[in-house]
Coordinates of C-alpha atoms and ligand atoms in Angstrom, one line a residue:
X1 CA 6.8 22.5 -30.3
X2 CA 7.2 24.5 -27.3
X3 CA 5.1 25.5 -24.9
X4 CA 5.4 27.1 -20.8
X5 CA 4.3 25.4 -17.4
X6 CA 4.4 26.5 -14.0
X7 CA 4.7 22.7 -12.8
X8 CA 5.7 19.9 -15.0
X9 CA 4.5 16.0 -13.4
X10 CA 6.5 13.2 -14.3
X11 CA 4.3 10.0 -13.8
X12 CA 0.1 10.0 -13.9
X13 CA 0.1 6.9 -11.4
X14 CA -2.1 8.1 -8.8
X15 CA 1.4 9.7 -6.7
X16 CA 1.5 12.6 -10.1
X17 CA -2.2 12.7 -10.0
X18 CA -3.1 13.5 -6.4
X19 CA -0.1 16.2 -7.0
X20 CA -1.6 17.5 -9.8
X21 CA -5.1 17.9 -7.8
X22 CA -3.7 19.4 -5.0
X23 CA -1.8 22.1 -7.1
X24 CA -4.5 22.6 -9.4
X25 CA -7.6 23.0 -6.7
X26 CA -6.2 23.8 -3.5
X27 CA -3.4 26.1 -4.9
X28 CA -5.1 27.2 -7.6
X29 CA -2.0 27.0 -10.0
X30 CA -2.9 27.8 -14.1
X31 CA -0.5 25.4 -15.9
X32 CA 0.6 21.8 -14.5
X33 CA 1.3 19.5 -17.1
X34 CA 1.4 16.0 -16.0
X35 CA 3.1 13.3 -18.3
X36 CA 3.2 9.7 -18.8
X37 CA 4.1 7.3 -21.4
X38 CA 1.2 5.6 -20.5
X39 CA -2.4 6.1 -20.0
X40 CA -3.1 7.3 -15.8
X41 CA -2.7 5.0 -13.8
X42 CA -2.6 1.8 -16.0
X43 CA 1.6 0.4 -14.3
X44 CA 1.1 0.3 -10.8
X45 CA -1.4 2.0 -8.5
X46 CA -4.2 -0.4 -10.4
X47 CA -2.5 -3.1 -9.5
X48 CA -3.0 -2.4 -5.6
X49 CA -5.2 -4.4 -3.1
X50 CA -6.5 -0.9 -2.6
X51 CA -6.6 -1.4 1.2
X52 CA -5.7 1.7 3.8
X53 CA -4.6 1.8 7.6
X54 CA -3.6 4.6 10.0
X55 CA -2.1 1.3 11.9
X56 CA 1.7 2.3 11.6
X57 CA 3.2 1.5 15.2
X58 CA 6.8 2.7 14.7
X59 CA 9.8 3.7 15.9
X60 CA 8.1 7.5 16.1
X61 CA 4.5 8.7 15.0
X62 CA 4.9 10.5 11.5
X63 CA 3.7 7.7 9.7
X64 CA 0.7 7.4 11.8
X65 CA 0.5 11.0 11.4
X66 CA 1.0 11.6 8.0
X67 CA -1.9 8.6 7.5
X68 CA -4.4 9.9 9.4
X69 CA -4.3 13.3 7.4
X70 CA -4.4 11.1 4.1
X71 CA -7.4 9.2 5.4
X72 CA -8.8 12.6 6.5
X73 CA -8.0 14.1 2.9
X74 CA -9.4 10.1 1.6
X75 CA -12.8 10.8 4.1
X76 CA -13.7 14.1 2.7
X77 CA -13.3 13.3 -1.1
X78 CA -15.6 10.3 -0.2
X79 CA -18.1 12.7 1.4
X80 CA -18.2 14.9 -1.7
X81 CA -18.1 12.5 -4.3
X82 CA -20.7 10.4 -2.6
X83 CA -18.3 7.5 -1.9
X84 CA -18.1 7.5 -5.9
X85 CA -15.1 5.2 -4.7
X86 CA -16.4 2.7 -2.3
X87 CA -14.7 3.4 0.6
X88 CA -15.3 0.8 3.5
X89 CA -14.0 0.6 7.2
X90 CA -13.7 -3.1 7.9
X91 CA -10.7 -3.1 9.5
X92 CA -7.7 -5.3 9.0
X93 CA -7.9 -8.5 10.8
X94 CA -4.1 -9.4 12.4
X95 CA -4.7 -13.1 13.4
X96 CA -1.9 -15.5 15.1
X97 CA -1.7 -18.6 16.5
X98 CA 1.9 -17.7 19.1
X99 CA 1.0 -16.1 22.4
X100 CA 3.9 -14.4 22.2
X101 CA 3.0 -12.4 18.8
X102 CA -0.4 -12.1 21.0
X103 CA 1.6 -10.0 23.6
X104 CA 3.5 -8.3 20.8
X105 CA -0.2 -6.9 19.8
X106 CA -0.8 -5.5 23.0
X107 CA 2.9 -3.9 23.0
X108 CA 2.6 -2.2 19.6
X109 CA -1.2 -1.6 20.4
X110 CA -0.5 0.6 23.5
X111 CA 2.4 2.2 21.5
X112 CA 0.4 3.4 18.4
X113 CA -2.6 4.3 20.7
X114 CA 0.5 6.9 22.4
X115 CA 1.5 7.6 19.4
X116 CA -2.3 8.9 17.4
X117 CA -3.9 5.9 15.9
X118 CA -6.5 5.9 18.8
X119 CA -7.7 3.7 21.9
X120 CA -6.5 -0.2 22.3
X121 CA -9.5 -2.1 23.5
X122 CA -8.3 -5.4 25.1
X123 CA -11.0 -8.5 25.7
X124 CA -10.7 -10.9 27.4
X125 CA -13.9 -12.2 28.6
X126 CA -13.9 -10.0 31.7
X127 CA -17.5 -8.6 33.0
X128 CA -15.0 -5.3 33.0
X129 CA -13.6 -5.6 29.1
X130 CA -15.2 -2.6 27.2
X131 CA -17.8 -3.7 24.6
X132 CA -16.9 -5.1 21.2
X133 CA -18.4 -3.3 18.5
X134 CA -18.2 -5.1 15.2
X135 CA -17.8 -3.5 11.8
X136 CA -19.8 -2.6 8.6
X137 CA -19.8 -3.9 5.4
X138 CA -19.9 -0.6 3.5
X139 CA -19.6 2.8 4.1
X140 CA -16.7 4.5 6.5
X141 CA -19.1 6.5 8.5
X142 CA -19.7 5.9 12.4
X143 CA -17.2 3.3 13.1
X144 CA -14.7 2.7 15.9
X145 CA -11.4 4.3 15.7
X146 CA -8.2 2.2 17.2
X147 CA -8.1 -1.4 17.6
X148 CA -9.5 -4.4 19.5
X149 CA -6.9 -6.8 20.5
X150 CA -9.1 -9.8 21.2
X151 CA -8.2 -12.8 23.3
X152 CA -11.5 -14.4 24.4
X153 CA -12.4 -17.9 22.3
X154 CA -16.0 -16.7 22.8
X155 CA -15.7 -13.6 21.3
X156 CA -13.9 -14.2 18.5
X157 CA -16.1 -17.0 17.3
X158 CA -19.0 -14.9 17.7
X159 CA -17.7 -12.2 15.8
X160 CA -15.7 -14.3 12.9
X161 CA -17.3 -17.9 13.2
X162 CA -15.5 -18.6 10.1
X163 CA -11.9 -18.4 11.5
X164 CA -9.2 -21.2 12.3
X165 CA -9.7 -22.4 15.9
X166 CA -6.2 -22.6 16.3
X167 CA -6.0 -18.8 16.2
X168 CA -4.9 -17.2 19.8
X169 CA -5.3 -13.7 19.0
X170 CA -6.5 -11.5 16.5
X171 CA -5.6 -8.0 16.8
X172 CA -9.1 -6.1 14.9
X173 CA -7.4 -2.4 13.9
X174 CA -10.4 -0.2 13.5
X175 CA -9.2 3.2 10.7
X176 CA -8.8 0.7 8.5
X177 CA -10.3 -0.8 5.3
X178 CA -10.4 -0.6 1.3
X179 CA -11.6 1.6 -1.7
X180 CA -11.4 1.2 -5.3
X181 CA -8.3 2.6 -6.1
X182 CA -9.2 3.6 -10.1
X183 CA -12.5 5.5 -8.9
X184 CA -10.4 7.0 -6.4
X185 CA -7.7 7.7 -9.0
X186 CA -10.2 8.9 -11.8
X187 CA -12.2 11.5 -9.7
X188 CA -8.9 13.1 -8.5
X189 CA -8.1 13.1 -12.1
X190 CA -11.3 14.7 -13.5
X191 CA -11.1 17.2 -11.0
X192 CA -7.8 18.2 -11.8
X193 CA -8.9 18.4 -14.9
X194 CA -11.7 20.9 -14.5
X195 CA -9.7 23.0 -13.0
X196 CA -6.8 23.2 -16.1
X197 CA -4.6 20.6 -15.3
X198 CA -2.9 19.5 -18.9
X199 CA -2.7 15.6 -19.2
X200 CA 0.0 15.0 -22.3
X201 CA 1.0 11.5 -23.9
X202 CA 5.0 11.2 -23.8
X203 CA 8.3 10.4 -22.1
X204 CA 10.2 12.8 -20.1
X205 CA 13.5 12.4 -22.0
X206 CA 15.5 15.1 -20.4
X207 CA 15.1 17.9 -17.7
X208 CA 17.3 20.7 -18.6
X209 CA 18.9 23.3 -16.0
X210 CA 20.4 26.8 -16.3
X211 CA 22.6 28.9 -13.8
X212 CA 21.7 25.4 -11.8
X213 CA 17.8 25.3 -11.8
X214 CA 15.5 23.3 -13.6
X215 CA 14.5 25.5 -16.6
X216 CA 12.6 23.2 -18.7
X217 CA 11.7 19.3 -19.7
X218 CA 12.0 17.3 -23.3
X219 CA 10.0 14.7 -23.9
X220 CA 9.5 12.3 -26.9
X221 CA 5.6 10.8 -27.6
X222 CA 3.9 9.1 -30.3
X223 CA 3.1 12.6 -31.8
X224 CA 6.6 13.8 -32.1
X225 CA 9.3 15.5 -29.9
X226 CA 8.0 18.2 -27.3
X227 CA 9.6 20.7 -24.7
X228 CA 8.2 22.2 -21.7
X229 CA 10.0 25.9 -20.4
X230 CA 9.2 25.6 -16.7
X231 CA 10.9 26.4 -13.2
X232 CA 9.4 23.0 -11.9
X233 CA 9.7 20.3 -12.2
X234 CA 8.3 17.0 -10.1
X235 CA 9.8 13.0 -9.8
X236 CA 6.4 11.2 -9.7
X237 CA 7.6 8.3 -11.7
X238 CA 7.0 5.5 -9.6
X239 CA 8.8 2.1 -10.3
X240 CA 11.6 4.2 -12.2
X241 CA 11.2 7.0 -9.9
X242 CA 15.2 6.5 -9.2
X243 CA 15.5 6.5 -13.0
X244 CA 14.1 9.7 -13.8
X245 CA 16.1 11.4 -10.7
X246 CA 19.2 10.5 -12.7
X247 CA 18.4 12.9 -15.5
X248 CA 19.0 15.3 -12.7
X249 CA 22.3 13.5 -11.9
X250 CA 20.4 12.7 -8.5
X251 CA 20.9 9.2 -7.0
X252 CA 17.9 8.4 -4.9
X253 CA 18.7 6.1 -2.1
X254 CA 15.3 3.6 -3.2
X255 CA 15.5 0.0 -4.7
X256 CA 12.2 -2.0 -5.8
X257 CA 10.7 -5.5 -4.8
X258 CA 8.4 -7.4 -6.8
X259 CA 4.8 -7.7 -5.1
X260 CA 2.0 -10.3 -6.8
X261 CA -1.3 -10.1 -6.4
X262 CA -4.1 -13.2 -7.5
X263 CA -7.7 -13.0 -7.9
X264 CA -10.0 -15.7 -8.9
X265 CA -13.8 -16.1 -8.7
X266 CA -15.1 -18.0 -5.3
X267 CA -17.3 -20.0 -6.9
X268 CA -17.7 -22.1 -3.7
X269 CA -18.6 -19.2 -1.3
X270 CA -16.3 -19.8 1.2
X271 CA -15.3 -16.8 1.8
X272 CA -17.7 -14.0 3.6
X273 CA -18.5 -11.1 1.5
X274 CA -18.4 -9.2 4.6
X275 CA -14.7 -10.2 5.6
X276 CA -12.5 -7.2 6.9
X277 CA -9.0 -7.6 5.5
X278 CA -7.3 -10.5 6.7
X279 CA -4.2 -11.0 7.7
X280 CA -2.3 -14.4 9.1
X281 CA 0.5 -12.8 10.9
X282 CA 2.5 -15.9 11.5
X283 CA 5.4 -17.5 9.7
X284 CA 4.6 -20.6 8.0
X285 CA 5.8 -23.7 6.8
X286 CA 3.7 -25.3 4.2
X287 CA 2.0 -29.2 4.1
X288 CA 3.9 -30.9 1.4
X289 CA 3.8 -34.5 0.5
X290 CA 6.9 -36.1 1.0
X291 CA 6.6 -36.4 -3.1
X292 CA 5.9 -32.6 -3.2
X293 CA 8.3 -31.5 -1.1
X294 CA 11.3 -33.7 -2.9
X295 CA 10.0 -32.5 -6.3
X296 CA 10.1 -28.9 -5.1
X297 CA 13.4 -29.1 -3.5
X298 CA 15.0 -30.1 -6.7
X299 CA 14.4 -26.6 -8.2
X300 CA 16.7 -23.7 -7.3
X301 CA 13.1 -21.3 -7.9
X302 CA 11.1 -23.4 -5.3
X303 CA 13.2 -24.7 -2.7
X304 CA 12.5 -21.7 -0.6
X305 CA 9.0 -23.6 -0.6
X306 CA 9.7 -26.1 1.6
X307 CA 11.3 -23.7 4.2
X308 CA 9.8 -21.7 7.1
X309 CA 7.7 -18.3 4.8
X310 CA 7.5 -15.2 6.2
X311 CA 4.0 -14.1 8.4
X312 CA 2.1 -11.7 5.8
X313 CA -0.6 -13.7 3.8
X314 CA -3.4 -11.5 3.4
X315 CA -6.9 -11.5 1.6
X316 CA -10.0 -9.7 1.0
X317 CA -13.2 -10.3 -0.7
X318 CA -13.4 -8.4 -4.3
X319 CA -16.6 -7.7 -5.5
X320 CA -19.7 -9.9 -5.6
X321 CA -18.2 -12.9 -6.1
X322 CA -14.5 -12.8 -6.0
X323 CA -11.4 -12.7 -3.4
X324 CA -7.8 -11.1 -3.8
X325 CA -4.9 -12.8 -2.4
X326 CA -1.4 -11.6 -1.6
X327 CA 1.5 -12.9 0.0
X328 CA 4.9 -11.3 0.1
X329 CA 7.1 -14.6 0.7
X330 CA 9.1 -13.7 -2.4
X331 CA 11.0 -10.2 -1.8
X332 CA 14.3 -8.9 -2.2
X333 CA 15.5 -5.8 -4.4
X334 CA 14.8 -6.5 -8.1
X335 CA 15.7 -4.8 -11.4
X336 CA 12.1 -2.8 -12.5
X337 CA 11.2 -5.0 -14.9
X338 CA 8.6 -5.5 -17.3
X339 CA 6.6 -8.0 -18.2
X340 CA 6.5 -9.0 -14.6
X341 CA 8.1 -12.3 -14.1
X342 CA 4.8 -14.4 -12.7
X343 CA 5.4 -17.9 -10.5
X344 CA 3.2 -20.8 -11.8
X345 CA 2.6 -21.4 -8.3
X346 CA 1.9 -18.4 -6.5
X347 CA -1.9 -18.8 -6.4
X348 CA -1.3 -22.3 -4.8
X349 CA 0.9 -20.7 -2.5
X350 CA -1.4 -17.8 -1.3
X351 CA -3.9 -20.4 -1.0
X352 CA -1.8 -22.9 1.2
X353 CA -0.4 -19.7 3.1
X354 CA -4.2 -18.6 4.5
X355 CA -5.9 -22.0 4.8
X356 CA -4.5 -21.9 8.9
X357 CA -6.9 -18.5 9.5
X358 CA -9.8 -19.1 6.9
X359 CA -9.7 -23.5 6.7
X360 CA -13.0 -22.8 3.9
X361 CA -9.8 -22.1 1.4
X362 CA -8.9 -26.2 1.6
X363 CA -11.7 -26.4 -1.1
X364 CA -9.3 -24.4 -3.6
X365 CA -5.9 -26.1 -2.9
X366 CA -7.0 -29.4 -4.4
X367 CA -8.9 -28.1 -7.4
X368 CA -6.9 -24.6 -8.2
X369 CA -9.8 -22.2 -9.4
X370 CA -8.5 -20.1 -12.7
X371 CA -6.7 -17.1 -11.3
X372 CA -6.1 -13.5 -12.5
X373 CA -2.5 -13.1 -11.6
X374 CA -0.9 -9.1 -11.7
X375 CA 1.3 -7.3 -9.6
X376 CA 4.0 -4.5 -9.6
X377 CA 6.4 -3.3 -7.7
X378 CA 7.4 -1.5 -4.5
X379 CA 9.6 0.8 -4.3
X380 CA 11.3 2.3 -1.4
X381 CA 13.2 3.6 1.1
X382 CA 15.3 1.4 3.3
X383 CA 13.0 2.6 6.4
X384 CA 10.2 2.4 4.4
X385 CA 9.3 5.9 4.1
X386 CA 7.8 8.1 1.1
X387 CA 9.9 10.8 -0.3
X388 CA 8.2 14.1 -0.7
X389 CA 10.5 16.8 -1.1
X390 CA 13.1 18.7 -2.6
X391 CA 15.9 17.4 -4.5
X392 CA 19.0 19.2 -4.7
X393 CA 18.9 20.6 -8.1
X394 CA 16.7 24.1 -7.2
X395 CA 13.2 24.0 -8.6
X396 CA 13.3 20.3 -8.7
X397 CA 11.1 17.7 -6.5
X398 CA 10.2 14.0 -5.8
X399 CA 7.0 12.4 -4.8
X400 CA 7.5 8.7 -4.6
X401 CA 8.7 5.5 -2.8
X402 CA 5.4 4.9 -2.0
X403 CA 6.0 1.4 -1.8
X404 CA 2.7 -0.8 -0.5
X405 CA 1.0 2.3 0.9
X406 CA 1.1 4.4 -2.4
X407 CA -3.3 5.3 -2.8
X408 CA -3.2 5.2 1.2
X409 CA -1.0 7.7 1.4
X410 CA -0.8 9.7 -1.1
X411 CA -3.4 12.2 -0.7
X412 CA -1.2 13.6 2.5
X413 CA 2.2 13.3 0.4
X414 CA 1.0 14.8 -2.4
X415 CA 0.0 17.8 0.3
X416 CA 3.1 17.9 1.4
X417 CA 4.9 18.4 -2.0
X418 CA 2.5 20.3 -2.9
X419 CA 3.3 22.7 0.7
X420 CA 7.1 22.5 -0.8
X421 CA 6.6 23.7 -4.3
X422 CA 4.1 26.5 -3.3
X423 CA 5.9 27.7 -0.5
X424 CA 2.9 27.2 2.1
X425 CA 3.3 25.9 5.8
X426 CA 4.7 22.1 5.7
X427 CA 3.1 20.1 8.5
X428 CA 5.3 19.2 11.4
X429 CA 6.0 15.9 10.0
X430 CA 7.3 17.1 6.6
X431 CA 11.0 16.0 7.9
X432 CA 10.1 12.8 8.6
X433 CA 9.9 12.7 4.4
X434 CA 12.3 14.6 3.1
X435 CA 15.5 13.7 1.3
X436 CA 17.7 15.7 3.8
X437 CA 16.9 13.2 6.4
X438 CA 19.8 10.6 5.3
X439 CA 22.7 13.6 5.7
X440 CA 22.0 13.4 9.5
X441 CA 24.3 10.7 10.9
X442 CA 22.1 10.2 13.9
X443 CA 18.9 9.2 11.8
X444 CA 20.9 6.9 9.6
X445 CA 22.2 5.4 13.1
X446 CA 18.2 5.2 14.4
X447 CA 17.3 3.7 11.0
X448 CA 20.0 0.7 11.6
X449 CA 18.0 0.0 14.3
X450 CA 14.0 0.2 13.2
X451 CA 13.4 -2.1 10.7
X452 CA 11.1 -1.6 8.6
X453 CA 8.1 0.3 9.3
X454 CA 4.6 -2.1 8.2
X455 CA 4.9 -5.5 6.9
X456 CA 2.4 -6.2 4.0
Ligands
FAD1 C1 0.6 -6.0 -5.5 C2 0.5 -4.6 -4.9 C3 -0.4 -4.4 -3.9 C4 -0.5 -3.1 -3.3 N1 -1.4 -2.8 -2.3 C5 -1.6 -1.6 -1.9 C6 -2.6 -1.3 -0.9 O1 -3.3 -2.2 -0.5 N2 -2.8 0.0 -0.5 C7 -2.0 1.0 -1.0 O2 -2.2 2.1 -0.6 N3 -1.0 0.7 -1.9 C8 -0.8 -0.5 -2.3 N4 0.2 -0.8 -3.3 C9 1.1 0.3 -3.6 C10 0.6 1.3 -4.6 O3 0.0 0.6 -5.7 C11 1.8 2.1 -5.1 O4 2.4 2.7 -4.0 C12 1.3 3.2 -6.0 O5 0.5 2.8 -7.0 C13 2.5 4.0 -6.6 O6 2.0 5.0 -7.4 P1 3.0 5.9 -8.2 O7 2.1 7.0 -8.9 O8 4.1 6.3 -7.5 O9 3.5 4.9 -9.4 P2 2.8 4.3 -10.7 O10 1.4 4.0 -10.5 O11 3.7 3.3 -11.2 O12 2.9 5.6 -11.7 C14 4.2 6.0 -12.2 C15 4.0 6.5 -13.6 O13 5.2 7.1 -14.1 C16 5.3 6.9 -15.5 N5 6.7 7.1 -15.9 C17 7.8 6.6 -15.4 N6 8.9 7.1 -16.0 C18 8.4 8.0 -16.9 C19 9.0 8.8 -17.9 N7 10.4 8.8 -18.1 N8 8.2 9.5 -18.7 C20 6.9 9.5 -18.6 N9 6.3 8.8 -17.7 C21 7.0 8.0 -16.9 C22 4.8 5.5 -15.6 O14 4.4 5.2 -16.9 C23 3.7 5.4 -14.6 O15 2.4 5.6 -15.2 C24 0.3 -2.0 -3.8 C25 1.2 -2.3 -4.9 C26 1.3 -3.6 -5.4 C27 2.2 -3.8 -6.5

C-alpha cells in the first residue's frame, strides 16, 4: 500500500511528537505521518525524571536561550491546558559541602545571569542581602526568576530544615522545576491529532532518494509492508537516532550512555512532599564496612564502588507518597541496548549517594524499601547539544540527541526544525544546533575546550 505525505516522523518519543505538533498547528501542514514501532512515547521520554531548567551557564548562551523559549512554549501549553500536566517551579536545589564549589556558584551564577537566565541573589546574612523568597509547591505562576546562591546557616535552615548541616552552600535556581512528562507528551499528541496528524504502527525500513532527495520511506509493521511518497523526511528516533541516519548513509557524530532511574514508596515520610529538586553536587566516596568494601572490591562490576563517585545524585518527591532517585556514577558510551542491563545495587547506591544533603534517607540504607528500577538512555553530542537541522541528503532532517534534557527542550527544538522544514525565520540561535557546526575547525577547537554543557 501506498500512500503521500508532506512530512514523514520517524520516532513518536516526545522529540517526533512535539514536531508533529508544531507542523501540524502552527504551520498548518495537511499530511505528517509520524511512525514508531512502538506505541508514543512508551522507550524513553517516560522514563525521564521529568524535571526542567533554563540553568545552563555555558561556554556561550544558546542553551540558556533556546530553554527559556522551550519553557516559554512549556508555560503557555500549561496555561491552555489548565496545567493538565502539572507543571511546578520548585527550583533545583544545588547543595555542597566545598567552599570552593560555593565560589564556583557565584562564578557560573554571575555568568548565566549575563548570559539570560536572570538575577543571582547572593545571601549572606547581611541587613543589605536582598530578600529570600521561597518557592511553591504547585503551580509555575508568580515565582522568582534566576537563582539564590545562599550562604547564611540561618537561612538555609529556615528555609530547608531538613538538610545536612554539613552543607556550605546551596545554590536555589529559580526557572526551574518538574511536569509530568506523559500528560505533557499526550496533550501535544491529541492536539496534533485534531489537527490531521496520521499516527501509523511500523518500522521505517528504508528512506529512498531520487536525483539526490528524499522521495519517499518503507516501512514494515504488524499489518504488512507500507511506503510513504514524500519530499520529507525527519530523524526523530531517539536512542537509534544515529541508526536511522545510516539509512541515509549519514554518520551522525552522537554516542549513548545508559541513565537509571529508581522509585520506591517513602513509607517512612522522610522526605518533604514539598522538596524542590535536589541535588548533592559533590563527589563522593561512600561508607563501607571494611567487610563491604573487601567484598565489593573483589568484583570487576563494583570496584568502582569503593572509589571517589562523581557529584550528581539527585532526587525529587513523586507523587503522594513516593520519591525518584537518580545518580549518574555509571556512564560511558554504550551500545543502545535493550532490555536495559539494571545493577542490583543501584537503589542502595542512590540512597548512600544522597544521605550527606537529606540524612532522613539513613532510614532506607539499612532496610532497602522495594524499588521500581527503569531508565534509558542519553544520547548525544560530544558538547552536549541537540541536533535540529538539516542533514545533508536534501529534504532530509534530524531532531534528536536530546540527551537528559529531551521533554525540557524539546518544545523549542522541535520549533526550530520545524522553522527549517517550512522555510520560516530560524531563531538566532538555530546555529548553535545544526549539524554544520562540526565543519568549522574553530568550533570543534572551542568544543576541546568546554566540557560538557550541564551535568545531570
Ligand atoms: C533516566 C532518565 C532521566 C531523564 N530525565 C530527564 C529530565 O529530568 N528532563 C528532561 O527534559 N529529560 C530527561 N531525560 C531525557 C529525555 O527522556 C529524552 O531526552 C527524551 O525522552 C528523548 O526523546 P526522543 O523522542 O528523542 O526519544 P524516544 O522517547 O526514545 O523516542 C524515539 C522513538 O523512535 C522510535 N524508533 C526508533 N527507530 C525507529 C524505526 N526505525 N522505526 C520506527 N520507530 C523507530 C522508538 O521506538 C521510540 O519510540 C531523561 C532520560 C533518562 C533516561
Amino acid at each position: 500500500m501506498s500512500s503521500t505525505a508532506e512530512v514523514v516522523i520517524c520516532g513518536a518519543g516526545i522529540a517526533g511528537i512535539s514536531l508533529a505538533h508544531q507542523l501540524a498547528r502552527v504551520h498548518g501542514m495537511r499530511r505528517v505521518v509520524l511512525i514508531d514501532e512502538r506505541p508514543p512515547l512508551t522507550l524513553t521520554s517516560d522514563k525521564s525524571s521529568e524535571a526542567y531548567r533554563n540553568w545552563w551557564p555555558g561556554p556561550d548562551d544558546s542553551m540558556i536561550r533556546l530553554m527559556n523559549r522551550s519553557i516559554d512554549l512549556l508555560e503557555e501549553l500549561a496555561e491552555a491546558s489548565g496545567n493538565r500536566f502539572l507543571m511546578n517551579r520548585r527550583g533545583y536545589l544545588w547543595c555542597t559541602a566545598d567552599p570552593v564549589r560555593a565560589e564556583d556558584y557565584r562564578e557560573h551564577g554571575l555568568k548565566a545571569a549575563a548570559e539570560g537566565a536572570g538575577e543571582l541573589r547572593i545571601h549572606t546574612g547581611r541587613m543589605s542581602d536582598p530578600d529570600y523568597r521561597p518557592h511553591t509547591a504547585d503551580g509555575w505562576k508568580d515565582q522568582p526568576e534566576g537563582a539564590d546562591l545562599i550562604l547564611e546557616d540561618m537561612l538555609l535552615q529556615q528555609a530547608f530544615p531538613y538538610l545536612g548541616r554539613d552543607i556550605f552552600a546551596a545554590l536555589h535556581t529559580r526557572r526551574c522545576g518538574w511536569l509530568s512528562g506523559q500528560q505533557l507528551g499526550m496533550e501535544l499528541l491529541e492536539r496534533a491529532r485534531a489537527a490531521g496528524v496520521e499516527i501509523v504502527e511500523g518500522r521505517v525500513e528504508a528512506v529512498e532518494t531520487t536525483g539526490g532527495r528524499v522521495s519517499g520511506v518503507r516501512i514494515s509493521g504488524r499489518s504488512g509492508n507500507r511506503s510513504f511518497a514524500t519530499g520529507r523526511f525527519v530523524d526523530a528516533a531517539g536512542p537509534m537516532l544515529a541508526e536511522v541516519a545510516r539509512l541515509l548513509d549519514v554518520e551522525l557524530p552522537v554516542f549513548s550512555e545508559l541513565h537509571l532511574k529508581t522509585s520506591f514508596e517513602d513509607h517512612l515520610g522522610v522526605v518533604p512532599r514539598d522538596l524542590p529538586f535536589l541535588i548533592w553536587d559533590d563527589p563522593r566516596r561512600l561508607d563501607w564496612t571494611p567487610e563491604e568494601r573487601e567484598a565489593l572490591a573483589e568484583s570487576e562490576a563494583t570496584r568502582r564502588l569503593t572509589k571517589t563517585l562523581p557529584a550528581g545524585a539527585h532526587m525529587r518527591p513523586e507523587g503522594r507518597r513516593h520519591v525518584l532517585l537518580l545518580w549518574p556514577y555509571h556512564t560511558g558510551a554504550v551500545a543502545e541496548t535493550f532490555p536495559l542491563e539494571i545493577p542490583d545495587e543501584y537503589t542502595e547506591i542512590c540512597l548512600r549517594g544522597l544521605t550527606r544533603v537529606l540524612p532522613g534517607l539513613e532510614a532506607y540504607v539499612e532496610r532497602l524499601p522495594k524499588p521500581f528500577v527503569d531508565g534509558g538512555y542519553y544520547t548525544k553530542t560530544r558538547e552536549n547539544r541537540p541536533l535540529a537541522c538539516p542533514l545533508p541528503v536534501e529534504g532530509a532532517f534530524a531532531h534528536g540527541a536530546l540527551s537528559g534534557y529531551g521533554l525540557m527542550a524539546s518544545s523549542a527544538t522541535a520549533e526550530l526544525c520545524a522553522a527549517h522544514i517550512t522555510g520560516a525565520t530560524l531563531p538566532t540561535y538555530a546555529p548553535a544546533f545544526d549539524l554544520t557546526r562540526y565543519e568549522d575547525p574553530a568550533y570543534l577547537a572551542r568544543v576541546e575546550s568546554w566540557g560538557e554543557d550541564g551535568q545531570l
